[in-house]
Amino acid sequence: MELNLNRVDYIQVGVTSQKTMRLLPALGKKATQKVAVADHDGILTCFGMKKGEAVPVFKTLPGQKIARMDLGGAAGTPQEKIFVCSGSQVRGFTKKGKQFLTFEANLTESINAMHVSGADLFVCASYIYNHYCDCKDQNYYLSGDKINDIICLSSENGTHLVPVLACQDRVLRVLQGSELAYDIEVPGPPSVLELYNKDGGEEILCGTTDGNIGLVQIGECSAATKWEIDNDKKKGGILCIDTYDIMGDGVNDILVGRDDGTVEVYGFDSANEPTLRFEHVLSESVTSIQGGCVGKESYDEVLTATYTGWVTGLTTEPQKAEAGPGDEVRMSKEIQSKVEALRAELEQLQVKVKQGREQYQQTSQSSTAVSAVPVFSINDKFTLCQDDASYNLTLEVQTAIDNLLLQSDVPIDLLDVDKNSAVVSFSECDSEQPNGNFLLATYRCQANTTRLELKVRSIEGQYGTLQAYITPRLQPKTCQVRQYQIKPLSLHQRTHSIDQERPMNRLSLVGQFSFAEIHSWVAFCLPEVPEKTPAGESITFYFHNTFLGTQLEATYCKGEGHFKSDNISTISILSDVLSKEATKKKINLNNSYDINDESVSHTLKMIHPKLEYQLLLARKVQLIDALKELQVHEGNADFLIPEYRNILDESANLLDEYKKQPAHLERLYGMITDLFIDKFKFKGQNVKTKVSSLLEILDNYDLNSLLDFFNEA
């Protein structure tokens, strides 16, 4: 059974944060529900639908940006009290809009996640978790990495609540009081948690920033993952999840909103496995999602709120009637009045725009008027994608983007993105100059583009800054700059464990440095390291290289640091950068190395399948033109051997793949060359003169001859 939903736009508020729109409980069985939505202007709006029109119930005054919303109420009663948090303050409103609570949590940072249950309030701000009961402090916990979301389960006997924190270091932390009960490793950084059964139970849904969804069963002392939905189609990260029986089969379906605008509904098949039943793509990221009945009685719908504040429904109510030839189409009175109201509203808006333009023209010519820069908000994300070892840069603006200038002082490649329809042009750069650029690219966007997605790939060992200059279609012309750090080991990603059996190279540092200093150096070198110095005496982090699959273990404390990796180039980069950072602080470091020669052939064997594949791809692409010419000349391709016929059949895909991976071969050649130089650097030999012989071997590539060259050199 497939689902057919139709889109209806209700109202637009200001820019919204994640999880800031909720449906209030219905009064009757089939009655429509009121919608509460909060935005960055600090306004909480509550509205209901009457005769197809959005009618406001109440609207609060503007204030500090609202980051989260939750519904609460006394246990056993309808959860219809609205709680919002802005800064470090939590406020409560009744369903009529009367404010009954102002609670100052006195946190140094702004609250970014909140959960309300009866008289209990749970708030999280960056690394800190606080639990209050009747506004009195109960429990406190300091997390090892940033907290993205919080949810609470009732314990089996219902006496106490069990909080679960979603933390950026790919871990769900289950708390008991102020202590950590245990943690659960998840495949990606978790961004959102939701109860699978709203009436209780111990199952939670978890969505990650890399687009995976999982169902986790939380026990007393351990947890089990029931199922996972992988992000095979490379859709956006998960921003919101809800459960609601939209299919009407008596089983709750899973509603999902992603940061690329995709709205999905997953139902369950006979084997109780989640299957995709419906998908719709909005033009901007979906910050909140709810299932319920809003537009018309008895018609269920999926309600979403987007980044720029549009509250949109995907309803089961049919929106269009079909007519055959000669049929008379009659509009109901309701629709006629709706059309007339829209026409009147359009005319009013046109008059308003005309008056605004005239007023602007007059003030722009006046000598006393002062020009004010229009303020606009940008939602940006710069994340490493592990499937193709590239960085995804996503920019979302509340108004249409006119153009975007990308500037980088390190060598990076821009990769093709299918979703991106902007026209890109490159400017010449002089990278030899001091402070010179390696990349200057301008994206000119089509009309009404509010969201841009780009892909860049960096080279490990080269570090600096990528800057994006965003100019929206606003008058007077204004631009905002965003900066993104490209780190020395930029293609490494945090992982939970590594294979200790591999041949490892070791780097040890000893010196007069504090724990905070060495932590700041490691955070400078590697992505996904928390900014805050970890609690305790020492810390161990594990990483894997998303491009090659090599690994790194970093263990450090006050006065010493130990790093192990099966890739000698990783150790070389770390050694250079850490020494440089220590020299800036005038700290003397004693470096010692333990180099394992076996690791070099191990790394070359890991590069081998990638290199072989790229060489084969390049060879096939070179043949395509000649084969096409032969095919035209002979009239058909039947006389060719099957291998060549296959190349012709696949030519479009091969060219597409080759175009998507510019400089992939050079990348691999560069890595092998670095490996060669680094191997002998640690032996005190300079082999740069032999690089040309190495490149000759690579041009006629054979793994054994390459291994022999490395050993004989």
XYZ file of C-alpha atoms in Angstrom:
713
model
C 0.000 0.000 0.000
C 1.518 3.288 -1.109
C 0.764 6.671 0.398
C -0.569 9.686 -1.508
C -0.057 13.032 0.244
C -0.649 16.543 -1.099
C 1.266 19.635 -0.097
C -0.460 22.595 1.589
C 1.410 25.686 2.868
C -0.105 27.213 6.025
C 1.909 30.176 7.356
C 5.450 31.551 7.417
C 7.189 32.654 10.612
C 10.846 33.717 11.121
C 13.890 31.432 10.737
C 13.452 28.291 12.886
C 15.807 25.990 14.830
C 15.634 22.204 15.075
C 12.604 20.822 17.001
C 10.724 24.140 17.476
C 7.277 23.159 16.116
C 4.773 20.941 17.959
C 1.135 19.905 17.580
C -1.025 20.388 20.674
C -3.195 17.386 21.658
C -6.613 17.192 19.939
C -9.737 17.857 21.992
C -11.928 15.252 20.243
C -11.196 11.993 18.452
C -11.199 13.405 14.894
C -10.835 17.129 15.719
C -8.132 19.351 14.204
C -5.090 20.245 16.289
C -3.501 23.601 17.063
C 0.104 24.205 15.958
C 2.747 25.937 18.103
C 5.905 27.179 16.339
C 8.793 29.305 17.653
C 11.431 31.213 15.675
C 14.736 33.104 15.877
C 12.917 36.419 16.445
C 11.884 35.004 19.825
C 8.210 34.862 18.815
C 6.057 31.881 19.796
C 3.062 31.578 17.453
C 0.092 29.272 18.025
C -2.497 28.887 15.245
C -5.393 26.655 14.189
C -7.197 26.139 10.866
C -10.743 27.411 10.249
C -12.379 27.130 6.803
C -8.998 26.666 5.178
C -7.529 29.778 6.828
C -4.775 29.873 9.468
C -6.275 31.669 12.479
C -3.825 32.784 15.208
C -4.651 31.666 18.772
C -1.854 33.763 20.309
C 1.512 35.281 19.465
C 4.177 36.372 21.990
C 6.377 39.469 21.736
C 9.810 39.274 20.054
C 12.875 38.497 22.182
C 15.969 36.308 22.253
C 16.175 33.498 19.651
C 14.232 30.346 20.649
C 16.373 27.214 20.291
C 13.993 24.396 21.353
C 10.366 23.678 22.219
C 8.732 20.865 24.172
C 5.239 20.073 25.423
C 4.558 19.146 29.041
C 1.910 18.948 31.728
C 1.137 17.035 34.905
C 1.523 13.245 34.560
C -1.667 11.591 33.301
C -3.141 14.832 31.854
C -2.980 16.042 28.201
C 0.512 17.414 27.501
C -0.621 20.846 26.294
C 1.646 23.281 28.141
C 4.257 24.803 25.814
C 7.857 25.178 27.026
C 10.457 27.138 25.050
C 14.095 27.912 25.795
C 16.063 30.980 24.704
C 19.571 31.699 25.999
C 19.731 30.063 29.432
C 16.062 30.784 30.192
C 13.072 28.411 29.998
C 9.548 29.826 29.719
C 6.202 28.037 29.976
C 2.909 29.032 28.305
C -0.601 27.622 28.541
C -2.416 26.629 25.334
C -4.196 30.026 25.449
C -0.877 31.918 25.550
C -0.684 32.874 29.224
C 2.879 32.736 30.560
C 3.019 30.767 33.820
C 6.766 30.060 34.147
C 10.047 31.931 33.754
C 13.000 29.871 34.897
C 16.608 31.094 34.708
C 18.965 28.079 34.565
C 22.038 30.310 35.204
C 24.139 28.424 32.641
C 27.134 30.157 31.076
C 26.131 28.864 27.618
C 22.816 28.875 25.769
C 20.518 25.872 26.124
C 20.464 23.868 22.891
C 18.426 20.791 23.939
C 15.555 20.335 26.375
C 13.082 17.707 27.578
C 10.084 18.233 29.888
C 8.326 15.440 31.780
C 5.817 16.279 34.549
C 7.653 18.394 37.142
C 11.077 17.397 35.714
C 13.031 19.654 33.386
C 16.168 18.420 31.602
C 18.360 20.957 29.791
C 21.651 20.665 27.897
C 24.048 23.436 26.877
C 27.092 22.376 24.790
C 28.872 19.977 27.195
C 26.660 20.396 30.309
C 23.542 18.442 31.309
C 21.294 19.675 34.159
C 18.204 18.102 35.690
C 15.741 20.232 37.687
C 12.646 19.046 39.558
C 10.125 21.783 40.425
C 12.870 24.269 39.366
C 15.285 22.890 41.988
C 18.669 21.540 40.945
C 18.798 17.709 41.037
C 21.533 16.249 38.819
C 24.465 17.496 36.778
C 26.776 15.814 34.250
C 29.718 17.040 32.163
C 29.926 15.274 28.799
C 33.143 14.494 26.908
C 31.811 16.063 23.710
C 29.008 18.390 22.597
C 25.449 17.283 23.421
C 23.124 17.517 20.395
C 19.852 16.212 21.865
C 18.278 14.654 24.965
C 15.355 12.279 25.548
C 14.083 10.604 28.733
C 12.637 7.132 29.237
C 10.611 5.969 32.209
C 12.397 3.241 34.174
C 10.776 -0.230 34.156
C 8.942 0.333 37.445
C 8.132 3.961 36.492
C 9.755 5.428 39.627
C 12.462 7.491 37.939
C 13.435 8.833 34.516
C 16.443 7.651 32.512
C 18.013 10.472 30.430
C 19.793 9.586 27.168
C 22.190 12.156 25.664
C 23.130 12.226 21.965
C 26.771 13.367 21.843
C 28.847 14.551 18.891
C 31.562 11.897 19.424
C 29.251 9.180 17.948
C 28.021 8.037 21.365
C 24.664 7.899 23.164
C 25.246 8.336 26.911
C 22.708 6.797 29.306
C 22.725 8.490 32.729
C 21.661 7.437 36.193
C 21.428 10.448 38.487
C 24.615 12.465 37.925
C 26.633 9.412 36.832
C 27.141 7.721 33.467
C 25.411 4.306 33.543
C 26.849 3.186 30.158
C 27.291 4.439 26.616
C 26.226 3.158 23.203
C 28.364 3.535 20.074
C 26.466 4.682 16.963
C 27.787 4.780 13.355
C 27.633 8.589 12.928
C 27.338 11.716 15.101
C 23.746 11.522 16.477
C 21.709 14.680 15.832
C 18.215 13.770 17.055
C 16.528 11.349 19.482
C 12.818 10.511 19.696
C 10.746 8.018 21.685
C 9.481 5.210 19.447
C 6.339 4.831 21.579
C 4.996 8.107 22.959
C 3.286 6.311 25.858
C 6.599 5.012 27.209
C 8.646 1.897 26.551
C 12.386 1.599 26.289
C 12.929 2.019 22.536
C 14.345 5.221 21.056
C 14.835 6.326 17.474
C 18.196 7.906 16.704
C 19.028 9.960 13.597
C 22.613 10.895 12.626
C 24.157 13.839 10.772
C 25.266 11.451 7.988
C 21.670 10.393 7.311
C 21.277 7.017 9.099
C 18.332 6.083 11.352
C 18.352 3.360 13.997
C 16.060 1.916 16.666
C 17.870 1.328 19.966
C 16.460 -0.580 22.926
C 17.750 0.890 26.200
C 18.087 -1.673 29.018
C 19.176 -1.310 32.644
C 22.880 -1.906 31.976
C 23.209 -2.339 28.211
C 21.465 -1.487 24.933
C 20.701 -3.346 21.711
C 20.187 -1.982 18.190
C 16.959 -3.449 16.721
C 17.372 -2.195 13.139
C 19.155 0.462 11.087
C 18.249 2.284 7.876
C 21.427 3.150 5.951
C 21.730 6.276 3.847
C 22.572 4.478 0.577
C 21.045 7.193 -1.615
C 23.304 9.872 -0.044
C 20.428 12.042 1.185
C 20.920 14.759 3.817
C 21.474 14.424 7.561
C 18.521 13.784 9.896
C 17.166 16.891 11.676
C 13.849 15.623 13.078
C 11.894 12.400 13.612
C 8.333 11.684 14.769
C 6.098 8.592 14.974
C 2.480 8.636 13.822
C 0.126 6.156 12.145
C -0.346 8.040 8.865
C -0.985 4.817 6.870
C -3.924 3.965 9.146
C -2.840 0.332 9.594
C -2.673 0.491 13.401
C 1.147 0.546 13.468
C 3.056 3.785 14.085
C 4.992 4.940 11.013
C 8.255 6.858 11.208
C 8.280 10.415 9.840
C 11.710 11.816 8.991
C 12.901 15.322 8.037
C 16.381 15.832 6.541
C 18.642 18.846 6.075
C 18.428 18.606 2.254
C 14.648 19.144 2.387
C 13.625 15.469 2.045
C 10.526 14.370 3.993
C 10.145 10.594 4.315
C 7.546 8.216 5.741
C 8.684 4.708 6.694
C 6.064 1.997 7.279
C 6.669 -1.574 8.421
C 6.359 -4.664 6.233
C 5.114 -8.090 7.353
C 8.599 -8.982 8.675
C 8.511 -5.802 10.797
C 11.313 -4.203 8.759
C 11.050 -0.449 7.991
C 10.339 0.308 4.314
C 10.051 3.686 2.575
C 6.373 4.421 1.743
C 6.491 8.098 0.783
C 9.032 10.778 -0.097
C 8.663 14.477 -0.869
C 11.402 17.075 -1.352
C 11.017 20.639 -0.043
C 13.434 23.344 -1.206
C 15.064 23.880 2.220
C 15.999 21.923 5.337
C 13.181 20.460 7.450
C 13.736 21.550 11.071
C 10.619 19.979 12.684
C 8.170 17.224 11.752
C 4.902 16.112 13.384
C 2.062 13.734 12.519
C -1.527 14.731 13.265
C -4.658 16.396 11.935
C -4.433 20.135 11.151
C -6.165 21.273 7.969
C -9.485 19.381 8.047
C -11.197 16.961 10.430
C -10.608 13.234 9.785
C -7.740 13.900 7.347
C -4.346 12.963 8.799
C -1.223 14.770 7.680
C 2.521 15.146 8.089
C 3.266 18.674 9.262
C 6.734 20.161 8.708
C 8.505 23.405 9.587
C 11.424 24.494 7.387
C 14.510 26.619 8.034
C 13.003 29.854 6.669
C 9.874 29.371 8.781
C 7.338 27.829 6.384
C 4.840 25.554 8.138
C 3.758 23.069 5.473
C 1.386 20.115 5.595
C 1.446 16.945 3.484
C -2.189 15.924 3.849
C -4.213 12.840 2.946
C -7.051 15.192 1.850
C -7.370 15.172 -1.983
C -6.437 18.624 -3.270
C -7.463 18.353 -6.911
C -10.524 17.093 -8.758
C -10.250 15.603 -12.240
C -12.681 16.358 -15.044
C -13.156 14.666 -18.407
C -13.943 16.423 -21.717
C -17.288 18.262 -21.614
C -17.507 18.034 -17.801
C -18.481 21.142 -15.942
C -16.062 22.065 -13.171
C -17.779 23.665 -10.208
C -15.868 25.358 -7.447
C -17.287 25.134 -3.964
C -18.140 28.406 -2.206
C -15.198 27.826 0.153
C -12.676 27.560 -2.705
C -14.176 30.569 -4.528
C -13.803 32.763 -1.463
C -10.262 31.445 -0.945
C -9.288 32.379 -4.536
C -10.801 35.850 -4.136
C -8.984 36.387 -0.831
C -5.675 35.353 -2.452
C -6.221 37.733 -5.377
C -6.955 40.602 -2.983
C -3.871 39.759 -0.928
C -1.714 39.692 -4.082
C -2.947 43.147 -5.123
C -2.243 44.537 -1.642
C 1.290 43.092 -1.725
C 1.952 44.565 -5.184
C 0.860 48.024 -3.954
C 3.038 47.615 -0.841
C 6.116 46.644 -2.910
C 5.548 49.610 -5.257
C 5.301 52.045 -2.309
C 8.417 50.509 -0.712
C 10.404 50.892 -3.960
C 9.363 54.526 -4.371
C 10.260 55.267 -0.754
C 13.681 53.595 -1.186
C 14.368 55.609 -4.366
C 13.566 58.850 -2.513
C 15.721 58.069 0.545
C 18.647 56.806 -1.558
C 18.843 60.255 -3.244
C 18.539 62.164 0.028
C 21.751 63.605 1.491
C 20.772 63.026 5.130
C 19.572 59.385 4.949
C 21.885 56.725 6.406
C 22.201 53.369 4.631
C 21.657 50.351 6.932
C 23.088 46.932 6.136
C 20.291 44.343 6.016
C 20.880 41.475 8.448
C 20.276 37.933 7.204
C 20.953 34.590 8.833
C 22.944 31.738 7.285
C 22.689 28.084 8.203
C 25.978 26.437 7.225
C 27.528 23.000 7.638
C 31.010 21.801 6.725
C 31.232 18.035 7.237
C 33.477 15.207 6.097
C 31.619 12.584 4.063
C 33.257 9.205 4.627
C 31.998 7.504 1.436
C 34.092 9.568 -0.946
C 36.495 11.292 1.518
C 35.298 14.779 0.576
C 33.893 17.706 2.532
C 30.259 18.734 2.042
C 29.696 22.464 2.386
C 25.993 23.291 2.715
C 24.828 26.909 2.845
C 21.237 27.935 3.439
C 20.058 31.550 3.509
C 16.619 32.905 4.427
C 16.410 34.887 1.147
C 17.509 33.937 -2.373
C 21.286 33.716 -2.905
C 22.648 35.905 -5.716
C 26.221 34.628 -5.807
C 28.831 32.868 -3.728
C 32.587 33.375 -3.875
C 34.842 30.573 -2.593
C 38.415 31.429 -1.714
C 41.044 29.036 -0.382
C 44.696 29.471 0.596
C 45.305 25.683 0.378
C 45.085 23.390 -2.657
C 41.610 21.839 -2.792
C 39.551 20.266 -5.590
C 35.934 21.206 -6.256
C 33.881 18.091 -7.048
C 30.638 17.943 -9.042
C 27.334 17.881 -7.128
C 24.221 16.701 -8.995
C 21.818 18.817 -6.894
C 23.759 22.010 -7.626
C 22.364 24.012 -10.563
C 24.514 27.139 -10.031
C 26.938 28.267 -12.772
C 30.543 28.113 -11.597
C 33.456 30.131 -12.981
C 37.091 30.016 -11.869
C 39.506 32.915 -11.616
C 43.252 32.591 -12.127
C 45.259 32.422 -8.897
C 48.873 33.170 -8.128
C 49.677 30.711 -5.353
C 53.386 31.614 -5.412
C 52.717 35.014 -3.824
C 52.804 35.274 -0.012
C 49.160 34.998 1.158
C 48.330 33.861 -2.380
C 45.192 31.913 -3.286
C 44.972 28.364 -4.583
C 41.300 28.628 -5.461
C 38.929 31.435 -6.433
C 35.555 30.203 -7.685
C 32.281 32.082 -8.146
C 28.884 30.384 -8.139
C 26.088 32.371 -9.802
C 22.759 31.029 -8.578
C 19.496 30.682 -10.453
C 16.446 32.616 -9.259
C 15.001 31.605 -5.875
C 17.939 29.399 -4.840
C 18.076 29.547 -1.041
C 20.238 26.448 -0.539
C 23.601 25.537 -2.095
C 25.524 22.307 -1.720
C 29.223 22.051 -2.649
C 31.833 19.306 -2.372
C 35.548 19.909 -1.876
C 38.438 17.523 -1.363
C 41.567 18.537 0.515
C 45.112 17.109 0.558
C 46.450 15.858 3.878
C 49.479 17.805 5.058
C 48.261 21.048 3.440
C 46.282 23.172 5.890
C 44.718 26.614 5.972
C 41.344 28.303 5.546
C 38.486 28.041 3.088
C 36.333 31.187 2.998
C 32.836 31.584 1.562
C 31.513 35.061 0.705
C 27.711 34.857 0.473
C 25.770 37.641 -1.278
C 21.957 37.357 -1.217
C 19.511 39.201 -3.482
C 18.999 42.109 -1.104
C 19.248 45.865 -1.509
C 21.607 47.515 -0.614
C 24.082 44.796 -1.690
C 25.576 43.108 1.342
C 27.796 40.094 1.917
C 28.661 37.775 4.816
C 31.879 35.796 5.148
C 32.104 32.320 6.674
C 35.417 30.603 7.408
C 36.150 26.868 7.529
C 39.423 25.405 8.767
C 41.106 22.771 6.587
C 43.162 20.770 9.110
C 46.532 19.051 8.488
C 44.935 15.573 8.780
C 41.635 16.721 7.278
C 40.556 13.342 5.845
C 40.643 11.571 9.230
C 37.424 10.754 11.045
C 36.809 9.670 14.651
C 36.104 5.973 15.176
C 35.442 3.769 18.208
C 38.301 1.283 17.849
C 41.156 0.324 15.528
C 42.848 -2.877 14.370
C 45.890 -3.316 16.638
C 47.300 -6.171 14.484
C 48.482 -3.846 11.712
C 52.182 -2.883 11.485
C 52.399 0.439 13.374
C 54.778 3.424 13.320
C 55.114 5.327 16.595
C 55.806 8.958 17.453
C 56.417 9.994 21.074
C 56.683 13.585 22.331
C 58.002 14.680 25.697
C 58.175 18.294 26.852
C 57.129 20.968 29.337
C 53.546 21.353 28.093
C 50.206 21.172 29.889
C 47.329 18.778 29.060
C 45.331 21.739 27.667
C 48.215 22.780 25.368
C 48.751 19.355 23.760
C 44.958 18.956 23.445
C 44.745 22.259 21.557
C 47.551 21.081 19.200
C 45.780 17.770 18.515
C 42.489 19.656 17.914
C 44.393 21.898 15.460
C 45.659 18.819 13.536
C 42.598 16.577 13.507
C 38.854 17.074 12.889
C 36.129 15.939 15.323
C 38.250 16.581 18.442
C 36.199 18.425 21.113
C 37.314 22.045 21.690
C 37.133 21.600 25.466
C 40.024 19.840 27.222
C 38.724 16.424 28.376
C 38.232 15.717 32.084
C 40.783 13.361 33.677
C 44.545 12.956 33.469
C 44.876 11.511 29.960
C 42.795 10.735 26.860
C 42.898 8.373 23.857
C 41.283 9.090 20.493
C 41.036 6.714 17.507
C 40.795 7.867 13.880
C 40.628 6.292 10.442
C 41.574 7.882 7.143
C 38.419 8.030 4.980
C 40.419 8.064 1.714
C 42.898 5.230 2.338
C 41.459 3.335 5.291
C 44.671 3.704 7.353
C 44.310 4.418 11.077
C 45.701 6.534 13.907
C 45.694 6.264 17.682
C 46.449 9.382 19.750
C 47.098 9.081 23.513
C 48.344 12.076 25.486
C 48.505 13.662 28.913
C 50.461 16.468 30.606
C 54.086 16.404 29.429
C 53.838 13.532 26.922
C 51.998 12.362 23.804
C 52.053 9.023 21.949
C 50.785 8.542 18.405
C 50.634 5.282 16.404
C 49.632 4.848 12.772
C 50.071 2.268 10.013
C 50.706 5.144 7.574
C 54.168 6.714 7.858
C 52.960 9.931 6.147
C 50.385 10.504 8.928
C 53.191 10.292 11.532
C 55.358 12.649 9.434
C 52.571 15.287 9.143
C 51.786 15.051 12.884
C 55.457 15.384 13.806
C 55.931 18.495 11.615
C 52.758 20.282 12.744
C 53.084 19.492 16.463
C 56.727 20.675 16.445
C 55.691 23.884 14.665
C 52.865 24.563 17.182
C 55.213 23.906 20.139
C 57.842 26.254 18.662
C 55.220 29.029 18.454
C 54.717 28.618 22.222
C 58.537 28.465 22.740
C 58.225 24.919 24.136
C 61.073 22.487 23.556
C 59.883 19.052 22.369
C 61.829 15.790 22.407
C 60.524 13.678 19.528
C 61.313 9.974 19.246
C 60.220 7.676 16.408
C 59.816 3.946 16.030
C 59.389 3.257 12.318
C 58.122 -0.115 11.089
C 59.301 -0.854 7.518
C 56.503 -3.375 7.003
C 53.948 -0.563 7.342
C 55.105 0.960 4.020
C 54.298 -2.140 1.957
C 51.073 -2.521 3.990
C 50.009 1.045 3.002
C 50.978 0.468 -0.642
C 48.807 -2.668 -0.684
C 45.901 -0.571 0.681
C 46.404 2.020 -2.107
C 46.733 -0.735 -4.765
C 43.008 -1.492 -5.482
C 42.178 2.254 -5.698
C 45.096 2.969 -8.012
C 44.356 -0.050 -10.216
C 40.707 0.994 -10.529
C 41.595 4.602 -11.452
C 44.189 3.512 -14.039
C 41.656 1.144 -15.607
C 39.012 3.908 -15.641
C 41.444 6.345 -17.298
C 42.376 3.727 -19.903
C 38.704 3.017 -20.707
C 37.909 6.738 -21.011
C 40.831 7.164 -23.465
C 39.370 4.419 -25.684
C 35.818 5.792 -25.831
C 36.372 8.340 -28.669
C 38.237 5.860 -30.870
C 35.587 3.162 -30.350
C 32.766 5.600 -31.149
C 34.533 6.565 -34.382
C 34.865 2.888 -35.343
C 31.186 2.335 -34.549
C 30.152 5.254 -36.816
C 32.507 4.036 -39.565
C 31.256 0.434 -39.499
C 27.599 1.238 -38.809
C 27.437 -0.994 -35.727
C 29.621 -2.372 -32.925
C 28.945 -6.100 -33.384
C 32.455 -6.809 -34.726
C 34.112 -5.558 -31.473
C 35.221 -7.916 -28.698
C 32.787 -8.015 -25.707
C 35.144 -5.924 -23.520
C 35.095 -3.004 -25.997
C 31.343 -3.330 -26.586
C 30.897 -3.071 -22.823
C 33.000 0.141 -22.749
C 30.750 1.657 -25.437
C 27.567 0.666 -23.592
C 28.874 2.101 -20.336
C 30.521 5.187 -21.929
C 28.121 7.740 -20.371
C 28.631 6.340 -16.851
C 32.411 6.076 -17.306
C 32.717 9.697 -18.469
C 30.439 10.835 -15.657
C 32.549 9.060 -13.039
C 35.788 10.349 -14.558
C 34.433 13.917 -14.518
C 33.309 13.579 -10.881
C 36.789 12.554 -9.743
C 39.172 15.124 -11.198
C 42.772 14.725 -10.119
C 42.020 11.374 -8.424
C 45.009 9.690 -10.064
C 47.331 12.604 -9.267
C 46.096 12.375 -5.679
C 47.116 8.712 -5.415
C 50.460 9.408 -7.156
C 51.039 12.241 -4.658
C 50.332 9.936 -1.709
C 52.747 7.287 -2.965
C 55.432 9.952 -3.573
C 54.929 11.350 -0.039
C 55.153 7.833 1.363
C 58.453 7.302 -0.475
C 59.968 10.601 0.737
C 58.689 10.113 4.315
C 60.059 6.560 4.569
C 63.597 7.767 3.919
C 63.163 11.084 5.766
C 63.002 9.149 9.040
C 66.235 7.345 8.028
C 67.918 10.695 7.451
C 68.114 10.296 3.650
C 66.908 12.727 0.992
C 65.496 10.791 -1.977
C 63.855 13.661 -3.887
C 66.213 12.988 -6.840
C 64.679 9.501 -7.252
C 61.083 10.745 -7.506
C 61.258 10.852 -11.339
C 62.171 7.122 -11.410
C 59.237 6.442 -9.072
C 56.827 8.267 -11.410
C 58.106 6.173 -14.364
C 57.250 3.009 -12.421
C 53.798 4.397 -11.619
C 53.133 5.104 -15.315
C 53.706 1.394 -16.042
C 52.123 0.360 -12.766
C 52.705 -3.034 -11.255
C 52.424 -3.601 -7.501
C 55.431 -5.936 -7.212
C 57.809 -3.667 -9.130
C 56.639 -0.729 -6.972
C 57.304 -2.715 -3.747
C 60.751 -3.702 -5.082
C 61.577 -0.079 -5.881
C 60.636 0.998 -2.331
C 62.786 -1.763 -0.838
C 65.820 -1.266 -3.101
C 65.926 2.540 -2.966
